[in-house]
Short mmCIF file of C-alpha atoms in Angstrom, two decimals:
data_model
loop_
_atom_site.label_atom_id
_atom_site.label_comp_id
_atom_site.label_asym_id
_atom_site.label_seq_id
_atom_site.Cartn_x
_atom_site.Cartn_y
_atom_site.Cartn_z
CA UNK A 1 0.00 0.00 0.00
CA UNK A 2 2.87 2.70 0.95
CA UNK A 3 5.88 0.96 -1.03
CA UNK A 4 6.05 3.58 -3.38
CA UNK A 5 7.38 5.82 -0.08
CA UNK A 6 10.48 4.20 -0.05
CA UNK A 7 11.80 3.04 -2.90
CA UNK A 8 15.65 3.79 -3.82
CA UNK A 9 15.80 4.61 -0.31
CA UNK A 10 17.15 2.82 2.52
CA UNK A 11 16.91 2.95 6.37
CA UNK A 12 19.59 4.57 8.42
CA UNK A 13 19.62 3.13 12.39
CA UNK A 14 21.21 6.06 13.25
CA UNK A 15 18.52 7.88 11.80
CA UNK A 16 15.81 5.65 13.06
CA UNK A 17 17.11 5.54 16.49
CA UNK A 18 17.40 9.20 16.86
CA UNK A 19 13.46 9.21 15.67
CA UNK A 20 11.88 7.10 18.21
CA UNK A 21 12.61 3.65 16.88
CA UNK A 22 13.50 0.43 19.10
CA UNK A 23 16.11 -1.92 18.14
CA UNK A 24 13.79 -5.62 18.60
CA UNK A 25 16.18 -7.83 17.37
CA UNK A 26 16.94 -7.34 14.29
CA UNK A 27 13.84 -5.02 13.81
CA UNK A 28 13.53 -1.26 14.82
CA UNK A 29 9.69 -0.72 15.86
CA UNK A 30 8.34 2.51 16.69
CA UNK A 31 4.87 3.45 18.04
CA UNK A 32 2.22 6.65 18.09
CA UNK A 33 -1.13 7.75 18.31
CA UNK A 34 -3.24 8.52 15.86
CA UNK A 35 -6.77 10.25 15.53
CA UNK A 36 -7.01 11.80 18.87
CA UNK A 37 -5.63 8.49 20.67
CA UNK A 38 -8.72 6.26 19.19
CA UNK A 39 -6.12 4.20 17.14
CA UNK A 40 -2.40 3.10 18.13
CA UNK A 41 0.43 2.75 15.33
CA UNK A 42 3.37 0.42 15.41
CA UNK A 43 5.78 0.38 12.35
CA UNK A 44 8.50 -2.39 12.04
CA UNK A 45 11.81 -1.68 10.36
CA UNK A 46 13.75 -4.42 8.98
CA UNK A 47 17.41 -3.51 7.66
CA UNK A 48 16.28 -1.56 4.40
CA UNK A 49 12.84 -2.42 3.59
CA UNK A 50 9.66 -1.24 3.39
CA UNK A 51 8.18 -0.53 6.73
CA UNK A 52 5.68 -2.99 7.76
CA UNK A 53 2.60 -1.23 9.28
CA UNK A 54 -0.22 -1.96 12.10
CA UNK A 55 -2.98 -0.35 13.44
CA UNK A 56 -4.62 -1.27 16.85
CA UNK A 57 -8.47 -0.24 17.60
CA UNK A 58 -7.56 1.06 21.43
CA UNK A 59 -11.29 1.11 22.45
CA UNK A 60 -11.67 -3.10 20.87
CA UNK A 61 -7.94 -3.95 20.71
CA UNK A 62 -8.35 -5.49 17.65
CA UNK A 63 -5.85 -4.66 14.54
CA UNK A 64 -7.51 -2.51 12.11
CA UNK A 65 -6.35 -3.53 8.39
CA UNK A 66 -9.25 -2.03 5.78
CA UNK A 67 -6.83 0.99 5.34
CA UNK A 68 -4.08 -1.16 3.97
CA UNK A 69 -6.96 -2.28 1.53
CA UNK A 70 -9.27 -0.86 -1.77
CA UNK A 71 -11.60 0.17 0.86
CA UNK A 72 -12.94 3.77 0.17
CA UNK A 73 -14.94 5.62 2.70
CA UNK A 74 -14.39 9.03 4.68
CA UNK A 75 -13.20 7.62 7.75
CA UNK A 76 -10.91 4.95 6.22
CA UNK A 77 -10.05 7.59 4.12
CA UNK A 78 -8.39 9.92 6.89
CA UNK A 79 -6.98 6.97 8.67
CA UNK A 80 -4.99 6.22 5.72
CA UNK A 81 -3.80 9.46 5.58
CA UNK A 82 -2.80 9.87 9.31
CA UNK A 83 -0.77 6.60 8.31
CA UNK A 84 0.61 7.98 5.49
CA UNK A 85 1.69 11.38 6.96
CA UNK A 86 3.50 9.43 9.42
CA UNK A 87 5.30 7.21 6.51
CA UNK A 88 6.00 10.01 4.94
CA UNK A 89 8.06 11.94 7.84
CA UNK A 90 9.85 9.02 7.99
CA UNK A 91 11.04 8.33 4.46
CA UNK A 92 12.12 11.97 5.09
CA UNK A 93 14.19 11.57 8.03
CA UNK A 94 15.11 8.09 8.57
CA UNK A 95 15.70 7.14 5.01
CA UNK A 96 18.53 7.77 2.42
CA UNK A 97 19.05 6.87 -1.48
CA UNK A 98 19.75 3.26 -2.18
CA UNK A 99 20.41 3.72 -5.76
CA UNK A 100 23.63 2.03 -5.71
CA UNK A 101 23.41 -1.69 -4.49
CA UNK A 102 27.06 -3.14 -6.35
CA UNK A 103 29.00 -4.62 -3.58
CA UNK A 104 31.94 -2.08 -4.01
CA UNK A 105 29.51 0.42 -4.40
CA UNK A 106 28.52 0.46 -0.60
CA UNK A 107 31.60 0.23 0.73
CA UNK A 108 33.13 3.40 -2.12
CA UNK A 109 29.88 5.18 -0.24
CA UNK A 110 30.94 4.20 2.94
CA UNK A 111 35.15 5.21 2.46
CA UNK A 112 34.10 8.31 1.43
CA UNK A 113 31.62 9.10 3.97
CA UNK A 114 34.00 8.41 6.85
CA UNK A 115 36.95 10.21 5.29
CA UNK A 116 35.65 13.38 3.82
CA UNK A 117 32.48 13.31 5.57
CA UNK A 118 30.79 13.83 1.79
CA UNK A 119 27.75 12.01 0.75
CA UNK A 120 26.33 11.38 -3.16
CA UNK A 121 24.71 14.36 -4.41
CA UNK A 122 21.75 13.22 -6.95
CA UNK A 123 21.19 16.40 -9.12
CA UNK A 124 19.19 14.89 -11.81
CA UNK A 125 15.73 14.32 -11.49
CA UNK A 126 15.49 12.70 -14.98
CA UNK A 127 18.99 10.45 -14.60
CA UNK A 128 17.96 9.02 -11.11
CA UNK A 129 20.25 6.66 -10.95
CA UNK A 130 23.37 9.16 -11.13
CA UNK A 131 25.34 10.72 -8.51
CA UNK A 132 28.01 12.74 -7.74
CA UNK A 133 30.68 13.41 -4.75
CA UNK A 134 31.91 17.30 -4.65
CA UNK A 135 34.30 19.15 -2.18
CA UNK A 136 32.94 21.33 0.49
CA UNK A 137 35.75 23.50 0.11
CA UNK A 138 35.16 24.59 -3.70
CA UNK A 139 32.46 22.35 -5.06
CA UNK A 140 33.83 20.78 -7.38
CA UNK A 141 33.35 16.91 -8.10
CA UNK A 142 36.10 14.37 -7.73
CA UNK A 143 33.79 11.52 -8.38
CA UNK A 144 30.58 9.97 -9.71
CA UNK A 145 28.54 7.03 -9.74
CA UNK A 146 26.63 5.99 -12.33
CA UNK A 147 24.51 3.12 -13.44
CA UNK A 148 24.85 1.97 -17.32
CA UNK A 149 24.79 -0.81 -19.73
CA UNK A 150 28.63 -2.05 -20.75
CA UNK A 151 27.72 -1.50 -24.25
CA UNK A 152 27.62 2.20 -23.31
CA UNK A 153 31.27 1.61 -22.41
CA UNK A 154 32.44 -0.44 -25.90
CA UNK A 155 31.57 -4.15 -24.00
CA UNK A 156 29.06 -6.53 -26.47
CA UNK A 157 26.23 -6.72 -23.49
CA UNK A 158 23.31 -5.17 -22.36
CA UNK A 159 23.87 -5.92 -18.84
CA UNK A 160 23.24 -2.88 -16.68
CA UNK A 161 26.58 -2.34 -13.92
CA UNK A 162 27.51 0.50 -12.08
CA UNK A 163 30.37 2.21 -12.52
CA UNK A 164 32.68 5.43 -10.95
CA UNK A 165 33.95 8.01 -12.09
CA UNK A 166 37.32 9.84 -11.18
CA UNK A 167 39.79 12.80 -11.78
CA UNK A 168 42.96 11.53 -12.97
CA UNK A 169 46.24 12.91 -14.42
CA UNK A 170 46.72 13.38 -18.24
CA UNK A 171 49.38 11.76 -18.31
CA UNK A 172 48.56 8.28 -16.04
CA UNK A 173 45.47 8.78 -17.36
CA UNK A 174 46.80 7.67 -20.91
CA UNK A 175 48.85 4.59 -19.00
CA UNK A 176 45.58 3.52 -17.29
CA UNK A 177 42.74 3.33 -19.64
CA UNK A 178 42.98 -0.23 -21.10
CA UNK A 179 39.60 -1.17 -22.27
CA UNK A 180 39.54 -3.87 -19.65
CA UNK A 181 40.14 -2.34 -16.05
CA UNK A 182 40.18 1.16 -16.71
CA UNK A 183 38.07 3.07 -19.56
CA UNK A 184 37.72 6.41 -20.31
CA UNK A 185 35.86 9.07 -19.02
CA UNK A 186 32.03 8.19 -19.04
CA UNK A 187 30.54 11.61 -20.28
CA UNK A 188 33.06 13.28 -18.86
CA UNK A 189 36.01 14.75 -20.07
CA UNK A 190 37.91 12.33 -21.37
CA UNK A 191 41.23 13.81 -20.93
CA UNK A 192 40.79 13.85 -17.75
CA UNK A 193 38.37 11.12 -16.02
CA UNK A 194 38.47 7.60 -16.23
CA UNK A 195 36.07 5.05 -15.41
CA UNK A 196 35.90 2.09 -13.34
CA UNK A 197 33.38 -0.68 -13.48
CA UNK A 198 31.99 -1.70 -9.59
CA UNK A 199 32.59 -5.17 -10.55
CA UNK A 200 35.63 -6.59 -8.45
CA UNK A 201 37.73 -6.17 -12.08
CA UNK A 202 39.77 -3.57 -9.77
CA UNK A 203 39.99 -3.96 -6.13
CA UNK A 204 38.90 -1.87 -3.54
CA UNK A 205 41.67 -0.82 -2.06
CA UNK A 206 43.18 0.45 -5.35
CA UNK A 207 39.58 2.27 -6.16
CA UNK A 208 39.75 4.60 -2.81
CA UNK A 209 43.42 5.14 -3.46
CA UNK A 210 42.42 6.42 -7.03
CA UNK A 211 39.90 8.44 -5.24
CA UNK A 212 42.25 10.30 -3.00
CA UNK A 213 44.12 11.11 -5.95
CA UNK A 214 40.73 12.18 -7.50
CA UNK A 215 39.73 14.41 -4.03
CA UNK A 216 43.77 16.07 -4.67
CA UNK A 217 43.19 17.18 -7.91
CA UNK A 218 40.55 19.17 -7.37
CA UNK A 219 41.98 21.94 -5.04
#
């Protein structure tokens, strides 16, 4: 009924700790009131899904499910929205993209996080599924992620892979790119960027170390 809420977005327990929520195993439930106290709400987080939802009749007891239905009606109506409203602020504040789902991917999001404190930027409303890292400093990017098809990058397949983007020197630049580890630039300069695909085809540690060089070059 609310899925649509959350998708490309994934909980933070941070986040959902700091709003109310109770770590229960390996759940984080939270609970409220809703229309004037007649109804009780308790949502159940489990890693990154979809919030499971249930409403309890306080004056019966008994769970109250015709608003996760095709019910219509006034009164199932505004309880829907009272449930919804309360979805909502938490997609908002408890919830972060989860465009990017490549194994290296998530830990690239998590390097950079904990040592420049930067998180993606997604400026695109029609490319979605792109994202970019800037400096604080001067703005300017020292990385991307992106999602595309290999053929996009010269490789005979339609699969879809995700792939970064970084700064690099002219002149390693031209040592790098080989068509197999390193290609050039995707939509970017390609002079200066070269791209990586997020499949294990270069390691991680070698990825953040081209990163740092990426982060240098753009004082």
């Amino acid at each position: 009924m609310f899925e649509n809420l959350f998708l490309r977005k994934k909980a933070v327990p941070e986040k959902l700790k700091s709003f109310g929520f109770l770590p229960k195993g390996r759940r984080f439930v939270y609970e409220t009131m809703l229309m004037d106290g007649d109804f009780k709400l308790t949502i159940s987080v489990r890693s990154s899904g979809v919030p499971d939802t249930a409403l309890c009749e306080m004056a019966t007891g008994e769970e109250y499910i015709l608003y996760k239905t095709d019910a219509c009606g006034r009164f199932v109506e505004e309880i829907r929205s009272a449930v919804e409203a309360v979805l909502l602020t938490i997609a908002d504040q408890c919830y972060e993209p989860a465009v990017f789902k490549a194994e290296q991917s998530v830990k690239l999001i998590e390097f950079v996080r904990e040592k420049y404190g930067d998180e993606l930027e997604y400026l695109w409303d029609k490319f979605p599924d792109n994202a970019v890292w800037r400096r604080k400093d001067n703005q300017k990017w020292y990385g991307a992620l992106l999602t595309v098809s290999r053929r996009k990058l010269g490789i005979p397949s339609d699969e879809i892979v995700e792939i970064i983007d970084l700064r690099a020197d002219p002149d390693t630049l031209k040592k790098m790119v080989d068509n197999n580890r390193y290609y050039p630039g995707w939509h970017m300069n390609k002079k200066h960027w070269v791209t990586i695909i997020l499949d294990g085809s270069v390691s991680f540690e070698e990825i953040c170390r081209r990163i740092d060089e990426s982060y240098a070059l753009t004082r």
